[in-house]
Amino acid sequence: MSHRKDPTFQSFIDIYKISNNAMEFANNFEQYVSSCLPAYIWIGLMFSLTLWGIMHVIVGTINIPFCPSRPMIPVFLIVMGCLYILWSMLRIYAFWPRSRADTLGVDLTCKALEGIMIIAKLVWLFSGKLKVAAS
């Protein structure tokens, strides 16, 4: 499988035309978006995701005593907020500019931890849906 990486994409159509399959399209699209937006934009977006997670934790914590009919909803919000915060902090660390000497190991570790975080969020989302609906 050949991966064509061309940092000179002019538009979204160029990304689509040069990609042979979905995986190559995703890689080319990621490269295009990364070249268009500087790291501080991504870091700012991740800080906003951190604020979103903090709001989940605050709302869940405030509503623990006020939710006797569905007591798992605040717990679900608190844990999901913590997962958002951890994931956004991991992404901020991954986006932070570093010297090229240490990037391969750090990138692989960040990708592995990000995969674990995505799986944890999906598991918590589906198990939380079942627990909230059952309580």
Backbone as numpy.savetxt, mean C-alpha at the origin, in Angstrom:
# Nx Ny Nz CAx CAy CAz Cx Cy Cz
10.96 -14.72 -20.95 10.12 -13.56 -20.95 11.01 -12.32 -20.95
10.87 -11.49 -21.93 11.70 -10.30 -22.02 10.95 -9.12 -21.42
11.68 -8.33 -20.65 11.11 -7.13 -20.07 11.73 -5.93 -20.78
10.91 -5.25 -21.55 11.39 -4.03 -22.18 11.14 -2.87 -21.24
12.17 -2.18 -20.90 12.02 -1.02 -20.03 12.53 0.19 -20.78
11.62 1.09 -21.05 11.95 2.28 -21.79 11.52 3.49 -20.98
12.46 4.24 -20.42 12.08 5.38 -19.59 11.56 6.57 -20.39
11.49 6.45 -21.70 11.07 7.58 -22.52 9.64 7.43 -23.02
8.76 6.83 -22.24 7.37 6.73 -22.63 6.79 8.14 -22.75
6.09 8.39 -23.84 5.50 9.70 -24.03 4.09 9.78 -23.46
3.36 8.67 -23.51 1.98 8.69 -23.04 1.58 7.29 -22.58
0.37 7.21 -22.07 -0.17 5.94 -21.61 -0.31 4.96 -22.77
-0.63 5.46 -23.95 -0.78 4.61 -25.14 0.55 3.94 -25.48
1.66 4.65 -25.33 2.97 4.06 -25.59 3.25 2.89 -24.65
2.83 3.02 -23.41 3.03 1.93 -22.45 2.24 0.72 -22.90
1.00 0.94 -23.33 0.15 -0.17 -23.77 0.71 -0.83 -25.03
1.17 -0.02 -25.98 1.66 -0.55 -27.25 2.93 -1.37 -27.09
3.83 -0.95 -26.21 5.12 -1.61 -26.10 5.05 -2.86 -25.22
3.98 -3.02 -24.44 3.86 -4.15 -23.51 3.24 -5.35 -24.21
3.84 -6.52 -24.00 3.34 -7.75 -24.61 2.34 -8.49 -23.74
2.43 -8.32 -22.43 1.51 -9.03 -21.53 1.21 -8.14 -20.33
0.37 -8.64 -19.45 -0.08 -7.84 -18.31 1.06 -7.53 -17.34
1.95 -8.48 -17.13 3.07 -8.26 -16.20 4.01 -7.18 -16.74
4.30 -7.24 -18.01 5.16 -6.23 -18.62 4.47 -4.86 -18.60
3.15 -4.85 -18.84 2.40 -3.60 -18.77 2.48 -3.00 -17.37
2.31 -3.84 -16.34 2.37 -3.34 -14.96 3.76 -2.79 -14.64
4.81 -3.47 -15.07 6.17 -2.97 -14.84 6.41 -1.66 -15.57
5.99 -1.59 -16.83 6.17 -0.36 -17.60 5.35 0.79 -17.02
4.13 0.48 -16.57 3.29 1.52 -15.99 3.90 2.05 -14.69
4.43 1.14 -13.86 5.08 1.55 -12.62 6.28 2.45 -12.92
7.05 2.08 -13.92 8.22 2.88 -14.29 7.80 4.25 -14.82
6.72 4.29 -15.61 6.23 5.55 -16.16 5.75 6.48 -15.04
4.95 5.95 -14.13 4.42 6.78 -13.04 5.56 7.23 -12.13
6.52 6.36 -11.86 7.65 6.74 -11.02 8.50 7.83 -11.66
8.60 7.80 -12.99 9.39 8.83 -13.66 8.63 10.16 -13.73
7.31 10.11 -13.71 6.51 11.34 -13.78 6.39 12.04 -12.43
6.28 11.26 -11.37 6.06 11.84 -10.05 7.31 11.67 -9.19
7.79 12.74 -8.59 8.97 12.63 -7.73 8.63 11.90 -6.43
9.66 11.49 -5.71 9.49 10.69 -4.50 8.70 11.44 -3.43
8.85 12.76 -3.34 8.15 13.47 -2.28 6.64 13.48 -2.48
6.15 13.33 -3.71 4.71 13.20 -3.94 4.21 11.89 -3.35
4.94 10.80 -3.61 4.56 9.50 -3.06 4.64 9.51 -1.54
5.66 10.15 -1.00 5.80 10.23 0.45 4.62 11.02 1.04
4.22 12.10 0.37 3.05 12.86 0.82 1.78 12.04 0.79
1.60 11.24 -0.27 0.42 10.37 -0.35 0.43 9.33 0.77
1.60 8.81 1.08 1.68 7.83 2.15 1.44 8.47 3.52
1.85 9.73 3.70 1.52 10.42 4.94 0.01 10.61 5.07
-0.67 10.88 3.95 -2.13 10.99 4.01 -2.76 9.64 4.34
-2.17 8.54 3.85 -2.66 7.22 4.23 -2.41 6.95 5.71
-1.31 7.47 6.24 -1.04 7.36 7.67 -2.12 8.09 8.47
-2.49 9.28 8.01 -3.57 10.02 8.68 -4.89 9.26 8.61
-5.15 8.61 7.48 -6.35 7.80 7.33 -6.34 6.65 8.37
-5.20 6.02 8.54 -5.08 4.96 9.54 -5.26 5.48 10.95
-4.71 6.66 11.23 -4.87 7.26 12.56 -6.35 7.56 12.81
-7.06 8.02 11.79 -8.50 8.26 11.94 -9.25 6.97 12.25
-8.86 5.88 11.60 -9.47 4.58 11.91 -9.27 4.23 13.39
-8.04 4.39 13.85 -7.73 4.05 15.24 -8.51 4.94 16.20
-8.58 6.24 15.92 -9.29 7.17 16.80 -10.78 6.84 16.84
-11.39 6.67 15.67 -12.83 6.37 15.62 -13.12 5.04 16.31
-12.30 4.04 16.06 -12.50 2.75 16.71 -12.34 2.82 18.22
-11.34 3.56 18.69 -11.10 3.69 20.12 -12.23 4.45 20.81
-12.69 5.51 20.19 -13.78 6.30 20.78 -15.06 5.48 20.88
-15.32 4.66 19.90 -16.60 3.95 19.83 -16.61 2.57 20.49
-15.54 2.17 21.16 -15.54 0.87 21.85 -16.68 0.77 22.88
-16.87 1.76 23.76 -17.95 1.60 24.74 -19.36 1.85 24.17
-19.45 2.44 22.98 -20.75 2.82 22.44 -21.28 1.87 21.39
-20.70 0.72 21.26 -21.10 -0.21 20.20 -21.41 -1.59 20.80
-22.40 -1.68 21.71 -22.67 -2.98 22.33 -23.30 -4.00 21.39
-24.03 -3.53 20.38 -24.68 -4.49 19.48 -23.68 -5.15 18.53
-22.66 -4.44 18.13 -21.62 -4.98 17.25 -20.24 -4.64 17.84
-19.79 -5.35 18.85 -18.55 -4.98 19.54 -17.29 -5.19 18.70
-17.37 -5.94 17.62 -16.16 -6.19 16.81 -15.87 -5.05 15.83
-16.84 -4.17 15.57 -16.60 -3.08 14.62 -15.47 -2.17 15.09
-15.46 -1.68 16.34 -14.32 -0.85 16.77 -12.99 -1.59 16.73
-12.99 -2.86 17.10 -11.75 -3.65 17.06 -11.27 -3.77 15.61
-12.20 -4.01 14.70 -11.85 -4.09 13.29 -11.23 -2.78 12.82
-11.83 -1.64 13.20 -11.30 -0.34 12.80 -9.91 -0.10 13.38
-9.70 -0.45 14.62 -8.40 -0.22 15.26 -7.31 -1.04 14.58
-7.57 -2.32 14.36 -6.55 -3.18 13.73 -6.31 -2.75 12.29
-7.37 -2.43 11.54 -7.19 -2.00 10.16 -6.42 -0.68 10.10
-6.69 0.23 11.04 -5.94 1.48 11.10 -4.46 1.24 11.37
-4.17 0.31 12.28 -2.77 -0.03 12.57 -2.08 -0.64 11.35
-2.81 -1.48 10.61 -2.23 -2.06 9.40 -1.97 -0.98 8.34
-2.89 -0.02 8.21 -2.66 1.10 7.28 -1.42 1.89 7.68
-1.28 2.17 8.96 -0.14 2.94 9.44 1.17 2.19 9.18
1.21 0.91 9.51 2.43 0.12 9.28 2.77 0.06 7.80
1.76 -0.17 6.96 2.00 -0.27 5.52 2.50 1.06 4.95
1.89 2.17 5.37 2.32 3.46 4.83 3.73 3.82 5.31
4.07 3.47 6.55 5.43 3.73 7.02 6.45 2.89 6.25
6.08 1.65 5.95 6.95 0.80 5.14 7.14 1.40 3.75
6.07 1.89 3.14 6.17 2.49 1.80 6.96 3.79 1.84
6.80 4.59 2.90 7.59 5.82 3.01 9.07 5.47 3.08
9.41 4.45 3.85 10.81 4.02 3.93 11.30 3.55 2.57
10.45 2.84 1.82 10.85 2.35 0.50 11.03 3.50 -0.49
10.21 4.54 -0.38 10.31 5.67 -1.31 11.40 6.66 -0.94
11.88 6.60 0.30 12.86 7.58 0.75 14.14 7.44 -0.06
14.67 8.53 -0.59 15.90 8.44 -1.40 17.09 7.94 -0.57
17.82 6.96 -1.13 18.99 6.37 -0.49 20.11 6.27 -1.52
21.30 6.00 -1.02 22.40 5.75 -1.95 22.17 4.40 -2.62
22.67 4.21 -3.80 22.43 2.98 -4.57 23.18 1.78 -4.00
24.10 1.99 -3.08 24.91 0.89 -2.56 24.09 -0.13 -1.77
23.07 0.33 -1.08 22.32 -0.58 -0.21 20.89 -0.84 -0.68
20.56 -0.52 -1.91 19.16 -0.57 -2.31 18.63 -1.96 -2.60
19.43 -2.88 -3.12 18.89 -4.19 -3.50 18.34 -4.94 -2.30
19.13 -5.05 -1.25 18.66 -5.75 -0.06 17.47 -5.06 0.59
17.53 -3.74 0.65 16.43 -2.98 1.24 15.17 -3.12 0.38
15.32 -3.04 -0.94 14.16 -3.18 -1.83 13.52 -4.55 -1.71
14.33 -5.59 -1.67 13.77 -6.94 -1.53 13.06 -7.12 -0.19
13.66 -6.60 0.86 13.02 -6.69 2.17 11.72 -5.91 2.21
11.73 -4.71 1.64 10.50 -3.90 1.60 9.41 -4.59 0.78
9.78 -5.17 -0.36 8.79 -5.87 -1.19 8.21 -7.07 -0.45
9.06 -7.83 0.25 8.58 -8.99 1.00 7.65 -8.56 2.13
8.06 -7.53 2.88 7.21 -7.05 3.96 5.92 -6.45 3.44
5.99 -5.78 2.29 4.78 -5.22 1.70 3.82 -6.32 1.28
4.35 -7.40 0.73 3.50 -8.53 0.38 2.82 -9.13 1.60
3.58 -9.25 2.69 3.01 -9.77 3.93 1.93 -8.82 4.45
2.17 -7.51 4.36 1.18 -6.54 4.82 -0.09 -6.59 3.99
0.04 -6.75 2.68 -1.14 -6.84 1.82 -1.94 -8.09 2.16
-1.26 -9.20 2.35 -1.95 -10.44 2.72 -2.63 -10.27 4.08
-1.95 -9.64 5.04 -2.54 -9.42 6.37 -3.77 -8.53 6.27
-3.71 -7.48 5.44 -4.88 -6.61 5.29 -6.05 -7.35 4.65
-5.77 -8.17 3.65 -6.85 -8.93 3.01 -7.46 -9.95 3.96
-6.61 -10.66 4.70 -7.11 -11.63 5.67 -7.95 -10.93 6.73
-7.46 -9.80 7.24 -8.20 -9.08 8.26 -9.50 -8.53 7.69
-9.49 -8.07 6.47 -10.71 -7.55 5.84 -11.78 -8.62 5.74
-11.41 -9.79 5.22 -12.40 -10.85 5.06 -12.80 -11.49 6.39
-11.84 -11.70 7.28 -12.21 -12.27 8.58 -13.00 -11.25 9.40
-12.66 -9.97 9.26 -13.42 -8.93 9.95 -14.84 -8.83 9.44
-15.01 -9.00 8.15 -16.36 -8.98 7.58 -17.19 -10.11 8.17
-16.60 -11.29 8.28 -17.32 -12.43 8.84 -17.61 -12.23 10.33
-16.62 -11.72 11.08 -16.81 -11.53 12.52 -17.83 -10.43 12.81
-17.77 -9.33 12.05 -18.70 -8.23 12.27 -20.11 -8.66 11.89
-20.24 -9.40 10.80 -21.56 -9.85 10.38 -22.11 -10.90 11.34
-21.23 -11.68 11.96 -21.68 -12.74 12.87 -22.02 -12.21 14.26
-21.43 -11.09 14.66 -21.68 -10.61 16.03 -22.97 -9.83 16.14
